[in-house]
PDB file of N, CA, C and O in Angstrom:
ATOM      1  N   UNK S   1      58.536  34.271  32.449  1.00 57.00           N
ATOM      2  CA  UNK S   1      59.565  33.461  31.815  1.00 57.00           C
ATOM      3  C   UNK S   1      60.871  34.244  31.804  1.00 57.00           C
ATOM      4  O   UNK S   1      60.926  35.378  31.377  1.00 57.00           O
ATOM      5  N   UNK S   2      61.933  33.624  32.272  1.00 66.00           N
ATOM      6  CA  UNK S   2      63.239  34.262  32.334  1.00 66.00           C
ATOM      7  C   UNK S   2      64.016  33.953  31.071  1.00 66.00           C
ATOM      8  O   UNK S   2      64.069  32.810  30.623  1.00 66.00           O
ATOM      9  N   UNK S   3      64.608  35.001  30.499  1.00 85.00           N
ATOM     10  CA  UNK S   3      65.427  34.798  29.295  1.00 85.00           C
ATOM     11  C   UNK S   3      66.881  34.672  29.735  1.00 85.00           C
ATOM     12  O   UNK S   3      67.403  35.524  30.426  1.00 85.00           O
ATOM     13  N   UNK S   4      67.496  33.582  29.331  1.00 85.00           N
ATOM     14  CA  UNK S   4      68.884  33.329  29.687  1.00 85.00           C
ATOM     15  C   UNK S   4      69.808  33.909  28.613  1.00 85.00           C
ATOM     16  O   UNK S   4      69.480  33.860  27.429  1.00 85.00           O
ATOM     17  N   UNK S   5      70.965  34.412  29.016  1.00 84.00           N
ATOM     18  CA  UNK S   5      71.923  34.888  28.007  1.00 84.00           C
ATOM     19  C   UNK S   5      72.474  33.697  27.223  1.00 84.00           C
ATOM     20  O   UNK S   5      72.527  32.584  27.742  1.00 84.00           O
ATOM     21  N   UNK S   6      72.868  33.923  25.983  1.00 85.00           N
ATOM     22  CA  UNK S   6      73.418  32.810  25.196  1.00 85.00           C
ATOM     23  C   UNK S   6      74.712  32.293  25.830  1.00 85.00           C
ATOM     24  O   UNK S   6      75.456  33.042  26.451  1.00 85.00           O
ATOM     25  N   UNK S   7      74.938  31.010  25.673  1.00 91.00           N
ATOM     26  CA  UNK S   7      76.158  30.405  26.226  1.00 91.00           C
ATOM     27  C   UNK S   7      77.401  30.857  25.454  1.00 91.00           C
ATOM     28  O   UNK S   7      78.494  30.890  25.996  1.00 91.00           O
ATOM     29  N   UNK S   8      77.206  31.168  24.194  1.00 92.00           N
ATOM     30  CA  UNK S   8      78.313  31.622  23.355  1.00 92.00           C
ATOM     31  C   UNK S   8      77.784  32.752  22.467  1.00 92.00           C
ATOM     32  O   UNK S   8      76.677  32.671  21.952  1.00 92.00           O
ATOM     33  N   UNK S   9      78.567  33.791  22.340  1.00 93.00           N
ATOM     34  CA  UNK S   9      78.119  34.956  21.575  1.00 93.00           C
ATOM     35  C   UNK S   9      78.419  34.789  20.097  1.00 93.00           C
ATOM     36  O   UNK S   9      79.226  33.934  19.701  1.00 93.00           O
ATOM     37  N   UNK S  10      77.795  35.614  19.301  1.00 94.00           N
ATOM     38  CA  UNK S  10      78.063  35.590  17.853  1.00 94.00           C
ATOM     39  C   UNK S  10      79.524  35.899  17.572  1.00 94.00           C
ATOM     40  O   UNK S  10      80.126  35.329  16.657  1.00 94.00           O
ATOM     41  N   UNK S  11      80.097  36.812  18.343  1.00 96.00           N
ATOM     42  CA  UNK S  11      81.508  37.163  18.149  1.00 96.00           C
ATOM     43  C   UNK S  11      82.408  35.955  18.420  1.00 96.00           C
ATOM     44  O   UNK S  11      83.391  35.720  17.710  1.00 96.00           O
ATOM     45  N   UNK S  12      82.068  35.192  19.445  1.00 96.00           N
ATOM     46  CA  UNK S  12      82.854  34.000  19.757  1.00 96.00           C
ATOM     47  C   UNK S  12      82.712  32.948  18.660  1.00 96.00           C
ATOM     48  O   UNK S  12      83.686  32.283  18.280  1.00 96.00           O
ATOM     49  N   UNK S  13      81.509  32.817  18.142  1.00 97.00           N
ATOM     50  CA  UNK S  13      81.277  31.867  17.045  1.00 97.00           C
ATOM     51  C   UNK S  13      82.097  32.274  15.833  1.00 97.00           C
ATOM     52  O   UNK S  13      82.749  31.443  15.187  1.00 97.00           O
ATOM     53  N   UNK S  14      82.097  33.573  15.528  1.00 98.00           N
ATOM     54  CA  UNK S  14      82.862  34.069  14.379  1.00 98.00           C
ATOM     55  C   UNK S  14      84.360  33.862  14.599  1.00 98.00           C
ATOM     56  O   UNK S  14      85.091  33.504  13.671  1.00 98.00           O
ATOM     57  N   UNK S  15      84.835  34.061  15.817  1.00 98.00           N
ATOM     58  CA  UNK S  15      86.251  33.840  16.124  1.00 98.00           C
ATOM     59  C   UNK S  15      86.618  32.371  15.926  1.00 98.00           C
ATOM     60  O   UNK S  15      87.691  32.052  15.397  1.00 98.00           O
ATOM     61  N   UNK S  16      85.742  31.464  16.324  1.00 97.00           N
ATOM     62  CA  UNK S  16      85.982  30.028  16.136  1.00 97.00           C
ATOM     63  C   UNK S  16      86.021  29.703  14.642  1.00 97.00           C
ATOM     64  O   UNK S  16      86.893  28.953  14.179  1.00 97.00           O
ATOM     65  N   UNK S  17      85.096  30.285  13.884  1.00 98.00           N
ATOM     66  CA  UNK S  17      85.091  30.047  12.427  1.00 98.00           C
ATOM     67  C   UNK S  17      86.385  30.522  11.784  1.00 98.00           C
ATOM     68  O   UNK S  17      86.960  29.837  10.945  1.00 98.00           O
ATOM     69  N   UNK S  18      86.849  31.709  12.179  1.00 98.00           N
ATOM     70  CA  UNK S  18      88.103  32.231  11.623  1.00 98.00           C
ATOM     71  C   UNK S  18      89.272  31.334  12.008  1.00 98.00           C
ATOM     72  O   UNK S  18      90.146  31.055  11.191  1.00 98.00           O
ATOM     73  N   UNK S  19      89.294  30.893  13.253  1.00 97.00           N
ATOM     74  CA  UNK S  19      90.345  29.978  13.704  1.00 97.00           C
ATOM     75  C   UNK S  19      90.316  28.672  12.929  1.00 97.00           C
ATOM     76  O   UNK S  19      91.363  28.152  12.539  1.00 97.00           O
ATOM     77  N   UNK S  20      89.116  28.157  12.699  1.00 98.00           N
ATOM     78  CA  UNK S  20      88.986  26.915  11.930  1.00 98.00           C
ATOM     79  C   UNK S  20      89.490  27.100  10.506  1.00 98.00           C
ATOM     80  O   UNK S  20      90.164  26.210   9.961  1.00 98.00           O
ATOM     81  N   UNK S  21      89.198  28.239   9.909  1.00 98.00           N
ATOM     82  CA  UNK S  21      89.650  28.510   8.541  1.00 98.00           C
ATOM     83  C   UNK S  21      91.173  28.600   8.489  1.00 98.00           C
ATOM     84  O   UNK S  21      91.807  28.044   7.593  1.00 98.00           O
ATOM     85  N   UNK S  22      91.761  29.275   9.471  1.00 98.00           N
ATOM     86  CA  UNK S  22      93.224  29.355   9.518  1.00 98.00           C
ATOM     87  C   UNK S  22      93.837  27.969   9.700  1.00 98.00           C
ATOM     88  O   UNK S  22      94.824  27.622   9.030  1.00 98.00           O
ATOM     89  N   UNK S  23      93.269  27.172  10.576  1.00 98.00           N
ATOM     90  CA  UNK S  23      93.769  25.798  10.784  1.00 98.00           C
ATOM     91  C   UNK S  23      93.669  24.989   9.502  1.00 98.00           C
ATOM     92  O   UNK S  23      94.585  24.237   9.154  1.00 98.00           O
ATOM     93  N   UNK S  24      92.564  25.152   8.800  1.00 97.00           N
ATOM     94  CA  UNK S  24      92.355  24.426   7.543  1.00 97.00           C
ATOM     95  C   UNK S  24      93.427  24.823   6.525  1.00 97.00           C
ATOM     96  O   UNK S  24      94.010  23.966   5.853  1.00 97.00           O
ATOM     97  N   UNK S  25      93.713  26.117   6.438  1.00 98.00           N
ATOM     98  CA  UNK S  25      94.728  26.586   5.492  1.00 98.00           C
ATOM     99  C   UNK S  25      96.112  26.046   5.851  1.00 98.00           C
ATOM    100  O   UNK S  25      96.869  25.620   4.968  1.00 98.00           O
ATOM    101  N   UNK S  26      96.443  26.055   7.132  1.00 98.00           N
ATOM    102  CA  UNK S  26      97.742  25.550   7.580  1.00 98.00           C
ATOM    103  C   UNK S  26      97.855  24.056   7.284  1.00 98.00           C
ATOM    104  O   UNK S  26      98.877  23.573   6.785  1.00 98.00           O
ATOM    105  N   UNK S  27      96.784  23.313   7.558  1.00 98.00           N
ATOM    106  CA  UNK S  27      96.804  21.870   7.292  1.00 98.00           C
ATOM    107  C   UNK S  27      96.920  21.585   5.800  1.00 98.00           C
ATOM    108  O   UNK S  27      97.683  20.697   5.397  1.00 98.00           O
ATOM    109  N   UNK S  28      96.200  22.333   4.978  1.00 97.00           N
ATOM    110  CA  UNK S  28      96.277  22.126   3.532  1.00 97.00           C
ATOM    111  C   UNK S  28      97.688  22.393   3.019  1.00 97.00           C
ATOM    112  O   UNK S  28      98.217  21.628   2.202  1.00 97.00           O
ATOM    113  N   UNK S  29      98.305  23.461   3.505  1.00 97.00           N
ATOM    114  CA  UNK S  29      99.674  23.782   3.081  1.00 97.00           C
ATOM    115  C   UNK S  29     100.635  22.679   3.523  1.00 97.00           C
ATOM    116  O   UNK S  29     101.518  22.276   2.757  1.00 97.00           O
ATOM    117  N   UNK S  30     100.459  22.190   4.744  1.00 97.00           N
ATOM    118  CA  UNK S  30     101.316  21.120   5.243  1.00 97.00           C
ATOM    119  C   UNK S  30     101.144  19.837   4.459  1.00 97.00           C
ATOM    120  O   UNK S  30     102.128  19.150   4.143  1.00 97.00           O
ATOM    121  N   UNK S  31      99.910  19.519   4.116  1.00 97.00           N
ATOM    122  CA  UNK S  31      99.647  18.298   3.339  1.00 97.00           C
ATOM    123  C   UNK S  31     100.240  18.432   1.943  1.00 97.00           C
ATOM    124  O   UNK S  31     100.847  17.488   1.430  1.00 97.00           O
ATOM    125  N   UNK S  32     100.085  19.610   1.333  1.00 97.00           N
ATOM    126  CA  UNK S  32     100.685  19.812   0.001  1.00 97.00           C
ATOM    127  C   UNK S  32     102.196  19.631   0.053  1.00 97.00           C
ATOM    128  O   UNK S  32     102.784  19.005  -0.832  1.00 97.00           O
ATOM    129  N   UNK S  33     102.829  20.200   1.075  1.00 97.00           N
ATOM    130  CA  UNK S  33     104.281  20.079   1.207  1.00 97.00           C
ATOM    131  C   UNK S  33     104.683  18.618   1.413  1.00 97.00           C
ATOM    132  O   UNK S  33     105.668  18.147   0.833  1.00 97.00           O
ATOM    133  N   UNK S  34     103.920  17.898   2.219  1.00 97.00           N
ATOM    134  CA  UNK S  34     104.209  16.484   2.470  1.00 97.00           C
ATOM    135  C   UNK S  34     104.059  15.660   1.194  1.00 97.00           C
ATOM    136  O   UNK S  34     104.916  14.827   0.873  1.00 97.00           O
ATOM    137  N   UNK S  35     102.990  15.900   0.453  1.00 97.00           N
ATOM    138  CA  UNK S  35     102.762  15.168  -0.800  1.00 97.00           C
ATOM    139  C   UNK S  35     103.902  15.443  -1.779  1.00 97.00           C
ATOM    140  O   UNK S  35     104.410  14.519  -2.423  1.00 97.00           O
ATOM    141  N   UNK S  36     104.319  16.702  -1.862  1.00 96.00           N
ATOM    142  CA  UNK S  36     105.426  17.058  -2.760  1.00 96.00           C
ATOM    143  C   UNK S  36     106.701  16.343  -2.342  1.00 96.00           C
ATOM    144  O   UNK S  36     107.425  15.804  -3.179  1.00 96.00           O
ATOM    145  N   UNK S  37     106.966  16.328  -1.043  1.00 96.00           N
ATOM    146  CA  UNK S  37     108.164  15.683  -0.515  1.00 96.00           C
ATOM    147  C   UNK S  37     108.147  14.179  -0.796  1.00 96.00           C
ATOM    148  O   UNK S  37     109.149  13.602  -1.223  1.00 96.00           O
ATOM    149  N   UNK S  38     107.001  13.558  -0.582  1.00 96.00           N
ATOM    150  CA  UNK S  38     106.868  12.117  -0.844  1.00 96.00           C
ATOM    151  C   UNK S  38     107.045  11.835  -2.333  1.00 96.00           C
ATOM    152  O   UNK S  38     107.730  10.889  -2.721  1.00 96.00           O
ATOM    153  N   UNK S  39     106.462  12.683  -3.157  1.00 95.00           N
ATOM    154  CA  UNK S  39     106.584  12.510  -4.609  1.00 95.00           C
ATOM    155  C   UNK S  39     108.044  12.597  -5.040  1.00 95.00           C
ATOM    156  O   UNK S  39     108.521  11.758  -5.817  1.00 95.00           O
ATOM    157  N   UNK S  40     108.762  13.588  -4.513  1.00 95.00           N
ATOM    158  CA  UNK S  40     110.190  13.724  -4.852  1.00 95.00           C
ATOM    159  C   UNK S  40     110.978  12.514  -4.365  1.00 95.00           C
ATOM    160  O   UNK S  40     111.866  12.027  -5.064  1.00 95.00           O
ATOM    161  N   UNK S  41     110.645  12.029  -3.176  1.00 94.00           N
ATOM    162  CA  UNK S  41     111.308  10.839  -2.654  1.00 94.00           C
ATOM    163  C   UNK S  41     111.035   9.622  -3.525  1.00 94.00           C
ATOM    164  O   UNK S  41     111.937   8.812  -3.771  1.00 94.00           O
ATOM    165  N   UNK S  42     109.801   9.503  -3.996  1.00 95.00           N
ATOM    166  CA  UNK S  42     109.455   8.381  -4.877  1.00 95.00           C
ATOM    167  C   UNK S  42     110.221   8.460  -6.193  1.00 95.00           C
ATOM    168  O   UNK S  42     110.671   7.436  -6.714  1.00 95.00           O
ATOM    169  N   UNK S  43     110.366   9.674  -6.719  1.00 95.00           N
ATOM    170  CA  UNK S  43     111.122   9.838  -7.970  1.00 95.00           C
ATOM    171  C   UNK S  43     112.583   9.452  -7.767  1.00 95.00           C
ATOM    172  O   UNK S  43     113.176   8.785  -8.616  1.00 95.00           O
ATOM    173  N   UNK S  44     113.162   9.860  -6.637  1.00 94.00           N
ATOM    174  CA  UNK S  44     114.550   9.508  -6.353  1.00 94.00           C
ATOM    175  C   UNK S  44     114.703   8.000  -6.201  1.00 94.00           C
ATOM    176  O   UNK S  44     115.672   7.410  -6.695  1.00 94.00           O
ATOM    177  N   UNK S  45     113.737   7.376  -5.535  1.00 95.00           N
ATOM    178  CA  UNK S  45     113.785   5.916  -5.365  1.00 95.00           C
ATOM    179  C   UNK S  45     113.686   5.222  -6.712  1.00 95.00           C
ATOM    180  O   UNK S  45     114.412   4.258  -6.977  1.00 95.00           O
ATOM    181  N   UNK S  46     112.801   5.694  -7.566  1.00 94.00           N
ATOM    182  CA  UNK S  46     112.639   5.085  -8.885  1.00 94.00           C
ATOM    183  C   UNK S  46     113.925   5.211  -9.695  1.00 94.00           C
ATOM    184  O   UNK S  46     114.338   4.262 -10.377  1.00 94.00           O
ATOM    185  N   UNK S  47     114.571   6.363  -9.599  1.00 94.00           N
ATOM    186  CA  UNK S  47     115.824   6.583 -10.318  1.00 94.00           C
ATOM    187  C   UNK S  47     116.921   5.646  -9.803  1.00 94.00           C
ATOM    188  O   UNK S  47     117.669   5.052 -10.577  1.00 94.00           O
ATOM    189  N   UNK S  48     116.987   5.503  -8.497  1.00 93.00           N
ATOM    190  CA  UNK S  48     117.987   4.619  -7.887  1.00 93.00           C
ATOM    191  C   UNK S  48     117.737   3.160  -8.295  1.00 93.00           C
ATOM    192  O   UNK S  48     118.678   2.430  -8.616  1.00 93.00           O
ATOM    193  N   UNK S  49     116.481   2.756  -8.320  1.00 93.00           N
ATOM    194  CA  UNK S  49     116.140   1.381  -8.727  1.00 93.00           C
ATOM    195  C   UNK S  49     116.555   1.154 -10.177  1.00 93.00           C
ATOM    196  O   UNK S  49     117.104   0.106 -10.521  1.00 93.00           O
ATOM    197  N   UNK S  50     116.334   2.138 -11.034  1.00 92.00           N
ATOM    198  CA  UNK S  50     116.749   2.014 -12.445  1.00 92.00           C
ATOM    199  C   UNK S  50     118.256   1.840 -12.541  1.00 92.00           C
ATOM    200  O   UNK S  50     118.744   1.007 -13.308  1.00 92.00           O
ATOM    201  N   UNK S  51     118.992   2.647 -11.763  1.00 91.00           N
ATOM    202  CA  UNK S  51     120.454   2.546 -11.789  1.00 91.00           C
ATOM    203  C   UNK S  51     120.916   1.165 -11.334  1.00 91.00           C
ATOM    204  O   UNK S  51     121.793   0.567 -11.956  1.00 91.00           O
ATOM    205  N   UNK S  52     120.339   0.676 -10.269  1.00 90.00           N
ATOM    206  CA  UNK S  52     120.742  -0.628  -9.730  1.00 90.00           C
ATOM    207  C   UNK S  52     120.399  -1.746 -10.710  1.00 90.00           C
ATOM    208  O   UNK S  52     121.225  -2.631 -10.966  1.00 90.00           O
ATOM    209  N   UNK S  53     119.209  -1.716 -11.284  1.00 91.00           N
ATOM    210  CA  UNK S  53     118.830  -2.779 -12.226  1.00 91.00           C
ATOM    211  C   UNK S  53     119.682  -2.706 -13.490  1.00 91.00           C
ATOM    212  O   UNK S  53     120.027  -3.752 -14.048  1.00 91.00           O
ATOM    213  N   UNK S  54     120.062  -1.509 -13.910  1.00 89.00           N
ATOM    214  CA  UNK S  54     120.935  -1.379 -15.073  1.00 89.00           C
ATOM    215  C   UNK S  54     122.307  -1.978 -14.786  1.00 89.00           C
ATOM    216  O   UNK S  54     122.869  -2.683 -15.620  1.00 89.00           O
ATOM    217  N   UNK S  55     122.824  -1.727 -13.597  1.00 86.00           N
ATOM    218  CA  UNK S  55     124.140  -2.290 -13.220  1.00 86.00           C
ATOM    219  C   UNK S  55     124.070  -3.807 -13.144  1.00 86.00           C
ATOM    220  O   UNK S  55     125.018  -4.500 -13.528  1.00 86.00           O
ATOM    221  N   UNK S  56     122.956  -4.350 -12.642  1.00 87.00           N
ATOM    222  CA  UNK S  56     122.812  -5.802 -12.511  1.00 87.00           C
ATOM    223  C   UNK S  56     122.718  -6.462 -13.896  1.00 87.00           C
ATOM    224  O   UNK S  56     123.187  -7.565 -14.081  1.00 87.00           O
ATOM    225  N   UNK S  57     122.080  -5.777 -14.832  1.00 82.00           N
ATOM    226  CA  UNK S  57     121.952  -6.329 -16.190  1.00 82.00           C
ATOM    227  C   UNK S  57     123.286  -6.378 -16.891  1.00 82.00           C
ATOM    228  O   UNK S  57     123.563  -7.277 -17.672  1.00 82.00           O
ATOM    229  N   UNK S  58     124.148  -5.386 -16.618  1.00 70.00           N
ATOM    230  CA  UNK S  58     125.465  -5.311 -17.269  1.00 70.00           C
ATOM    231  C   UNK S  58     126.407  -6.156 -16.503  1.00 70.00           C
ATOM    232  O   UNK S  58     127.102  -6.864 -16.441  1.00 70.00           O
TER     233      UNK S  58
END
């Protein structure tokens, strides 16, 4: 019986895991920044709507 070498080494698997972890961290940071930006935009929109409705009432 012939033993074949593994198609991927443990070192390569570990490198992929580290890369995946880095990608996950970058994506999480990007999503947090996007959520913060959207939240700030929503607050600005809400403030503008209040100003406009106040002007219309007066």
